[in-house]
Short mmCIF file of C-alpha atoms and ligand atoms in Angstrom, two decimals:
data_model
loop_
_atom_site.label_atom_id
_atom_site.label_comp_id
_atom_site.label_asym_id
_atom_site.label_seq_id
_atom_site.Cartn_x
_atom_site.Cartn_y
_atom_site.Cartn_z
CA MET A 20 -12.59 -18.94 -18.17
CA GLY A 21 -9.25 -17.29 -17.37
CA ASN A 22 -7.33 -18.51 -14.33
CA LEU A 23 -6.84 -15.53 -11.97
CA ALA A 24 -4.26 -17.23 -9.74
CA THR A 25 -1.05 -15.31 -9.27
CA LYS A 26 2.07 -15.12 -7.09
CA TYR A 27 2.78 -12.26 -4.73
CA LEU A 28 5.68 -12.47 -2.24
CA ASP A 29 5.86 -16.17 -3.14
CA LEU A 30 2.34 -16.55 -1.76
CA THR A 31 -0.20 -18.06 -4.12
CA LEU A 32 -3.20 -15.77 -4.51
CA ARG A 33 -6.32 -17.09 -6.22
CA SER A 34 -6.96 -13.57 -7.55
CA PRO A 35 -4.64 -10.57 -7.93
CA LEU A 36 -7.21 -8.44 -6.07
CA ILE A 37 -6.29 -7.69 -2.47
CA VAL A 38 -8.57 -5.83 -0.09
CA GLY A 39 -6.38 -2.89 0.95
CA SER A 40 -5.77 -1.75 4.49
CA SER A 41 -8.75 0.20 5.87
CA ARG A 42 -11.87 -0.25 7.97
CA MET A 43 -12.89 -2.84 5.31
CA THR A 44 -10.27 -5.14 6.85
CA SER A 45 -10.66 -4.25 10.52
CA THR A 46 -12.98 -7.05 11.69
CA LEU A 47 -13.12 -10.81 11.23
CA ASP A 48 -16.56 -10.50 9.62
CA HIS A 49 -15.21 -8.12 6.98
CA LEU A 50 -12.25 -10.41 6.35
CA LYS A 51 -14.53 -13.41 5.90
CA GLU A 52 -16.70 -11.40 3.53
CA ALA A 53 -13.58 -10.50 1.54
CA GLU A 54 -12.64 -14.17 1.26
CA GLU A 55 -16.19 -15.17 0.31
CA SER A 56 -16.22 -12.46 -2.36
CA GLY A 57 -13.09 -13.86 -4.01
CA ALA A 58 -10.29 -11.61 -2.72
CA GLY A 59 -6.80 -13.02 -3.22
CA ALA A 60 -5.54 -11.71 0.14
CA VAL A 61 -6.30 -9.10 2.79
CA VAL A 62 -4.14 -6.34 4.25
CA LEU A 63 -5.42 -5.57 7.73
CA LYS A 64 -6.16 -2.05 8.88
CA SER A 65 -2.96 -0.46 10.16
CA LEU A 66 -1.83 -0.45 13.71
CA PHE A 67 -0.14 2.88 14.39
CA GLU A 68 3.36 3.33 15.76
CA GLU A 69 1.87 5.59 18.43
CA GLN A 70 -0.44 2.77 19.58
CA ILE A 71 2.37 0.26 19.83
CA ASN A 72 4.68 2.61 21.69
CA GLN A 73 1.90 3.50 24.09
CA HIS A 74 1.25 -0.22 24.59
CA ILE A 75 4.95 -0.77 25.33
CA HIS A 76 4.89 2.06 27.87
CA SER A 77 1.54 1.05 29.31
CA ALA A 78 2.99 0.92 32.83
CA GLN A 79 2.93 4.68 32.69
CA THR A 80 -0.40 6.05 33.76
CA SER A 81 -0.48 9.00 31.37
CA TYR A 82 0.46 9.22 27.69
CA GLY A 83 4.03 9.54 28.91
CA ALA A 84 5.63 8.73 25.58
CA TYR A 85 3.35 11.30 23.95
CA PRO A 86 3.03 14.16 26.37
CA GLU A 87 1.73 16.24 23.48
CA ALA A 88 -0.96 13.66 22.63
CA ASP A 89 -4.20 15.47 22.08
CA ASP A 90 -7.60 14.11 23.02
CA TYR A 91 -8.07 12.48 19.64
CA LEU A 92 -4.84 10.48 19.87
CA ALA A 93 -5.48 9.55 23.49
CA ASN A 94 -8.98 8.30 22.65
CA TYR A 95 -7.83 6.49 19.53
CA ILE A 96 -5.13 4.64 21.42
CA HIS A 97 -7.60 3.78 24.16
CA ASP A 98 -10.28 2.45 21.78
CA ASN A 99 -8.00 0.47 19.46
CA SER A 100 -6.15 -1.99 21.56
CA VAL A 101 -2.97 -3.64 20.41
CA GLU A 102 -4.01 -6.95 22.02
CA GLU A 103 -7.19 -6.94 19.94
CA TYR A 104 -5.12 -6.45 16.83
CA ILE A 105 -2.94 -9.46 17.56
CA GLU A 106 -6.10 -11.44 18.31
CA LEU A 107 -7.51 -10.37 14.92
CA VAL A 108 -4.39 -11.63 13.16
CA ARG A 109 -4.64 -14.98 15.01
CA ASN A 110 -8.35 -15.39 14.32
CA ALA A 111 -7.97 -14.37 10.69
CA LYS A 112 -5.27 -16.98 10.23
CA LYS A 113 -7.49 -19.61 11.88
CA SER A 114 -10.59 -18.74 9.86
CA LEU A 115 -9.30 -17.80 6.40
CA ARG A 116 -7.47 -19.70 3.71
CA ILE A 117 -6.29 -16.59 1.86
CA PRO A 118 -3.07 -14.85 3.00
CA VAL A 119 -3.37 -12.37 5.85
CA ILE A 120 -1.05 -9.35 5.81
CA PRO A 121 -1.14 -7.09 8.88
CA SER A 122 -0.02 -3.50 8.51
CA ILE A 123 1.82 -0.97 10.64
CA ASN A 124 1.72 2.74 9.98
CA CYS A 125 4.85 4.47 11.20
CA PHE A 126 7.02 7.54 10.84
CA SER A 127 10.18 6.44 12.66
CA PRO A 128 12.19 3.31 13.49
CA ARG A 129 12.04 4.11 17.22
CA GLY A 130 10.49 1.98 19.92
CA TRP A 131 7.87 -0.07 18.14
CA THR A 132 9.94 -2.28 15.82
CA ASP A 133 10.45 -5.22 18.23
CA PHE A 134 6.70 -5.49 18.38
CA ALA A 135 6.62 -6.61 14.73
CA ARG A 136 7.73 -10.00 16.09
CA ASN A 137 4.41 -10.37 17.93
CA ILE A 138 2.60 -9.87 14.64
CA ALA A 139 4.80 -12.42 12.89
CA ASP A 140 4.30 -14.87 15.78
CA ALA A 141 0.53 -14.49 15.43
CA GLY A 142 0.87 -16.18 12.04
CA ALA A 143 1.00 -13.27 9.57
CA ASP A 144 1.96 -14.31 6.03
CA ALA A 145 3.80 -11.02 5.46
CA ILE A 146 3.77 -7.54 6.95
CA GLU A 147 3.05 -4.25 5.23
CA ILE A 148 4.80 -1.17 6.60
CA ASN A 149 3.11 2.08 5.69
CA VAL A 150 5.64 4.87 6.17
CA PHE A 151 3.91 8.19 6.66
CA TYR A 152 6.94 10.38 7.02
CA MET A 153 6.57 14.09 6.33
CA PRO A 154 9.81 15.96 5.61
CA VAL A 155 8.82 19.22 7.30
CA ASP A 156 12.31 20.31 8.40
CA ARG A 157 13.83 22.50 5.68
CA LYS A 158 17.33 21.87 7.02
CA LYS A 159 17.10 18.13 6.50
CA THR A 160 18.49 16.78 3.23
CA ALA A 161 16.75 14.20 1.03
CA ALA A 162 19.50 11.73 1.95
CA GLU A 163 18.76 12.19 5.66
CA SER A 164 15.06 11.57 5.07
CA GLU A 165 15.79 8.52 2.97
CA LYS A 166 18.06 7.13 5.69
CA LEU A 167 15.04 6.85 7.94
CA TYR A 168 13.65 4.19 5.57
CA PHE A 169 16.96 2.33 5.49
CA ASP A 170 17.33 2.36 9.30
CA LEU A 171 13.78 1.10 9.62
CA ILE A 172 14.37 -1.76 7.20
CA GLU A 173 17.63 -2.74 8.89
CA THR A 174 15.95 -2.93 12.28
CA LEU A 175 12.95 -4.86 10.99
CA LYS A 176 15.06 -7.33 9.05
CA LYS A 177 16.88 -8.19 12.27
CA THR A 178 13.56 -8.73 14.02
CA ILE A 179 11.32 -10.73 11.66
CA ARG A 180 11.69 -13.29 8.92
CA ILE A 181 8.33 -12.98 7.17
CA PRO A 182 8.31 -10.96 3.92
CA ILE A 183 8.28 -7.20 4.49
CA VAL A 184 6.41 -4.95 2.09
CA LEU A 185 6.86 -1.17 2.13
CA LYS A 186 3.87 0.95 1.25
CA ILE A 187 5.37 4.21 0.05
CA GLY A 188 4.40 7.53 -1.46
CA TYR A 189 5.72 8.82 -4.77
CA ARG A 190 7.44 11.93 -3.45
CA PHE A 191 11.05 10.81 -3.67
CA SER A 192 13.72 12.46 -5.81
CA ASN A 193 14.30 9.07 -7.43
CA ILE A 194 11.72 6.38 -6.77
CA LEU A 195 13.59 3.72 -8.74
CA TYR A 196 16.76 4.31 -6.70
CA MET A 197 14.76 3.96 -3.49
CA ILE A 198 13.11 0.73 -4.65
CA ASP A 199 16.53 -0.62 -5.60
CA GLN A 200 17.91 0.30 -2.17
CA PHE A 201 14.93 -1.37 -0.47
CA TYR A 202 15.59 -4.50 -2.51
CA ILE A 203 19.30 -4.55 -1.61
CA ARG A 204 18.27 -4.40 2.06
CA GLY A 205 15.95 -7.39 1.74
CA ILE A 206 12.53 -5.88 1.08
CA ARG A 207 10.38 -8.28 -0.96
CA GLY A 208 7.61 -6.01 -2.16
CA VAL A 209 6.46 -2.42 -2.48
CA VAL A 210 2.97 -0.97 -2.58
CA LEU A 211 2.84 1.78 -5.20
CA PHE A 212 1.44 4.00 -3.84
CA ASN A 213 0.12 5.03 -0.52
CA ARG A 214 -2.54 7.71 -0.79
CA PHE A 215 -1.77 10.16 1.97
CA TYR A 216 -4.12 12.37 3.86
CA GLU A 217 -4.00 15.79 2.19
CA PRO A 218 -5.45 19.04 3.48
CA ASP A 219 -7.93 21.16 1.53
CA ILE A 220 -9.40 24.58 2.28
CA ASP A 221 -13.08 25.32 2.82
CA VAL A 222 -13.40 28.90 1.56
CA ASN A 223 -16.86 29.35 3.09
CA LYS A 224 -15.83 28.35 6.58
CA ILE A 225 -12.28 29.66 6.01
CA GLU A 226 -10.92 26.48 7.53
CA VAL A 227 -8.49 23.73 6.65
CA VAL A 228 -10.39 20.48 6.03
CA PRO A 229 -9.37 17.00 4.82
CA ALA A 230 -9.31 16.59 1.03
CA SER A 231 -11.45 13.77 -0.35
CA ILE A 232 -10.90 10.58 1.60
CA LEU A 233 -11.89 8.24 -1.24
CA SER A 234 -9.85 8.14 -4.43
CA LYS A 235 -11.00 8.95 -7.96
CA GLU A 236 -10.26 6.88 -11.04
CA ASN A 237 -8.10 9.61 -12.57
CA GLU A 238 -5.59 9.28 -9.71
CA ARG A 239 -4.20 6.22 -11.45
CA ARG A 240 -2.29 8.58 -13.74
CA TYR A 241 0.28 9.17 -10.98
CA VAL A 242 0.79 5.49 -10.40
CA LEU A 243 0.83 3.74 -13.75
CA ARG A 244 4.15 5.19 -14.96
CA TRP A 245 6.04 4.08 -11.87
CA ILE A 246 4.61 0.58 -11.92
CA GLY A 247 5.55 0.40 -15.61
CA MET A 248 9.08 1.58 -14.82
CA ALA A 249 9.65 -0.31 -11.55
CA SER A 250 8.42 -3.65 -12.90
CA ALA A 251 10.89 -3.32 -15.79
CA GLN A 252 13.90 -3.25 -13.46
CA ASP A 253 16.15 -6.23 -13.29
CA ILE A 254 15.30 -7.11 -9.66
CA LYS A 255 12.73 -9.45 -8.20
CA MET A 256 10.78 -6.87 -6.27
CA ASP A 257 7.05 -7.61 -6.22
CA ILE A 258 4.72 -4.70 -6.79
CA SER A 259 1.25 -4.28 -5.36
CA ALA A 260 -0.65 -1.48 -7.07
CA SER A 261 -2.75 0.85 -4.97
CA THR A 262 -4.83 3.94 -5.75
CA GLY A 263 -7.70 4.49 -8.13
CA VAL A 264 -8.84 0.93 -8.80
CA HIS A 265 -12.59 1.19 -9.28
CA SER A 266 -13.25 -1.73 -11.66
CA GLY A 267 -11.72 -5.00 -12.84
CA LEU A 268 -10.45 -3.22 -15.93
CA ASP A 269 -8.59 -0.68 -13.77
CA ALA A 270 -6.85 -3.65 -12.15
CA VAL A 271 -6.04 -5.04 -15.62
CA LYS A 272 -4.23 -1.78 -16.44
CA TYR A 273 -1.95 -2.14 -13.42
CA LEU A 274 -1.31 -5.81 -14.24
CA LEU A 275 -0.42 -4.89 -17.83
CA ALA A 276 1.97 -2.30 -16.39
CA GLY A 277 3.61 -5.08 -14.36
CA ALA A 278 1.96 -5.23 -10.93
CA ASN A 279 1.92 -8.61 -9.14
CA SER A 280 -1.22 -7.75 -7.20
CA VAL A 281 -3.74 -4.92 -7.06
CA GLN A 282 -5.22 -3.44 -3.90
CA VAL A 283 -8.74 -2.11 -3.73
CA CYS A 284 -10.12 0.20 -1.08
CA SER A 285 -12.27 3.20 -2.09
CA ALA A 286 -14.31 1.11 -4.55
CA LEU A 287 -15.30 -1.19 -1.68
CA TYR A 288 -16.36 1.75 0.48
CA THR A 289 -18.59 2.80 -2.41
CA HIS A 290 -19.99 -0.57 -3.55
CA GLY A 291 -19.40 -2.92 -0.58
CA ILE A 292 -16.92 -5.77 -0.20
CA PRO A 293 -18.86 -8.19 -2.51
CA PHE A 294 -17.91 -5.86 -5.39
CA ILE A 295 -14.66 -7.88 -5.49
CA LYS A 296 -16.63 -10.69 -7.10
CA LYS A 297 -17.79 -8.40 -9.90
CA MET A 298 -14.24 -7.11 -10.41
CA ASN A 299 -12.88 -10.66 -10.66
CA GLY A 300 -15.59 -11.36 -13.27
CA GLN A 301 -14.54 -8.28 -15.25
CA ILE A 302 -10.88 -9.38 -15.24
CA SER A 303 -11.90 -12.88 -16.33
CA GLU A 304 -14.12 -11.60 -19.13
CA TRP A 305 -11.38 -9.32 -20.39
CA MET A 306 -8.87 -12.20 -20.34
CA ASP A 307 -11.30 -14.39 -22.31
CA SER A 308 -11.92 -11.65 -24.84
CA LYS A 309 -8.17 -11.23 -25.41
CA GLY A 310 -7.31 -14.93 -25.35
CA PHE A 311 -5.22 -14.87 -22.15
CA ASN A 312 -5.47 -17.99 -19.95
CA THR A 313 -3.40 -16.85 -16.99
CA ILE A 314 -2.39 -13.55 -15.38
CA ASP A 315 1.23 -14.26 -16.28
CA ASP A 316 0.22 -14.34 -19.96
CA PHE A 317 -0.19 -10.57 -19.88
CA ARG A 318 1.43 -9.23 -16.70
CA GLY A 319 3.98 -6.56 -17.57
CA LYS A 320 3.18 -6.76 -21.29
CA LEU A 321 3.05 -2.96 -21.40
CA ASN A 322 5.85 -2.11 -18.99
CA TYR A 323 8.85 0.02 -19.87
CA LYS A 324 10.91 -2.95 -21.02
CA ASN A 325 8.30 -5.00 -22.85
CA TYR A 326 6.25 -2.36 -24.59
CA GLY A 327 7.69 -1.51 -27.99
CA LYS A 328 7.37 2.23 -27.37
CA PRO A 329 9.14 3.06 -24.10
CA ALA A 330 8.96 6.76 -25.03
CA PHE A 331 5.42 6.64 -23.65
CA PHE A 332 7.03 6.62 -20.21
CA GLU A 333 9.56 9.30 -21.04
CA ARG A 334 10.12 12.99 -21.65
CA THR A 335 9.79 12.84 -25.44
CA GLN A 336 6.17 11.81 -25.03
CA PHE A 337 5.63 14.76 -22.73
CA MET A 338 6.94 17.14 -25.43
CA LYS A 339 4.74 15.52 -28.09
CA TYR A 340 1.72 15.57 -25.79
CA PHE A 341 1.74 19.30 -25.22
CA SER A 342 3.01 20.45 -28.60
CA SER A 343 0.26 18.53 -30.43
CA PHE A 344 -2.51 19.88 -28.19
CA GLU A 345 -4.28 22.80 -29.93
C1 FMN B 3 -11.15 5.24 5.02
C2 FMN B 3 -9.77 4.74 4.64
C3 FMN B 3 -8.97 4.18 5.63
C4 FMN B 3 -7.66 3.76 5.29
N1 FMN B 3 -6.88 3.20 6.28
C5 FMN B 3 -5.63 2.78 5.94
C6 FMN B 3 -4.80 2.16 6.91
O1 FMN B 3 -5.17 1.96 8.07
N2 FMN B 3 -3.56 1.78 6.52
C7 FMN B 3 -3.10 1.95 5.23
O2 FMN B 3 -1.97 1.56 4.93
N3 FMN B 3 -3.87 2.52 4.29
C8 FMN B 3 -5.11 2.95 4.62
N4 FMN B 3 -5.89 3.50 3.66
C9 FMN B 3 -5.36 3.67 2.28
C10 FMN B 3 -5.82 2.53 1.37
O3 FMN B 3 -5.33 1.28 1.82
C11 FMN B 3 -5.35 2.77 -0.07
O4 FMN B 3 -3.94 2.70 -0.15
C12 FMN B 3 -5.81 4.11 -0.63
O5 FMN B 3 -7.13 4.41 -0.26
C13 FMN B 3 -5.72 4.10 -2.16
O6 FMN B 3 -6.47 3.03 -2.71
P1 FMN B 3 -7.94 3.23 -3.33
O7 FMN B 3 -7.81 4.20 -4.44
O8 FMN B 3 -8.36 1.87 -3.76
O9 FMN B 3 -8.79 3.77 -2.23
C14 FMN B 3 -7.20 3.91 3.96
C15 FMN B 3 -8.04 4.45 2.99
C16 FMN B 3 -9.32 4.86 3.31
C17 FMN B 3 -10.19 5.44 2.23
#
């Protein structure tokens, strides 16, 4: 039977499957279930920048730092305490053998960054930073928006020594340039990609509503190319794939494209955390059927550099694709 062990951020994972940040990783019971089901690591549900900054300003009686905070934000901050989060990191490290990666969701490098040290001190193996930055100001250039990421990294690198992973979206002018710039600034891994909240419109109610919260398998099409391209670069930046993994074979696709690990979220909401075990079995069976003994035997085999037909990632394929479609 194939050996699923792999390296991610220099951590040894017994499986490339990581339970992605969500409610599935918000309690110690869920985390234990993930470990029992064979997950290689867990990324904890995100703590939000707003929560941390509120915690820092807790001497103030109102939501002073967020005078515009609506009831939802006020209640969320109240119900999800920062102390509990740190306690979860500590307890997870005490109870689990697999790596524990806490996560912070932020949109600016202001205020909260020193707090990352508390997370590192609680024993985290690495930290995942989910940047949910919306460029809504039409007068701001792409370079100005990108600088926000660089400022954030610079501040964090001065604060903590554990590996920092950036979970990013794909809406950059040049993703490969950004990944390269992250690497130069000391980032060890990227999650490709975050799946942002998107609005939809309910035409019956004539209201704006959230688009589907869980992913579909066909969303992988936006991700595979960039994993295939990014993993072919001449830098040691680890890649964790995220979005649209609904079976072990979906994970195999990302590994073939060059991912070091694969995060799973929606599939576990649908089938439950023990589904990880089935997915590991599917990866193993596939490896056996193809004669691969280890993940490294096939990781990146089909990335931009290693696959004999790089045009599949390029414009020429796009031309062929549409011109041959009758
Ligand atoms: C209900 C739900 C809650 C999530 N919460 C977080 C979160 O707190 N932090 C985060 O970085 N990602 C969060 N995500 C995003 C997932 O970690 C993941 O990146 C995304 O769902 C795409 O993966 P999937 O196709 O396997 O679902 C959440 C996703 C879902 C569905």
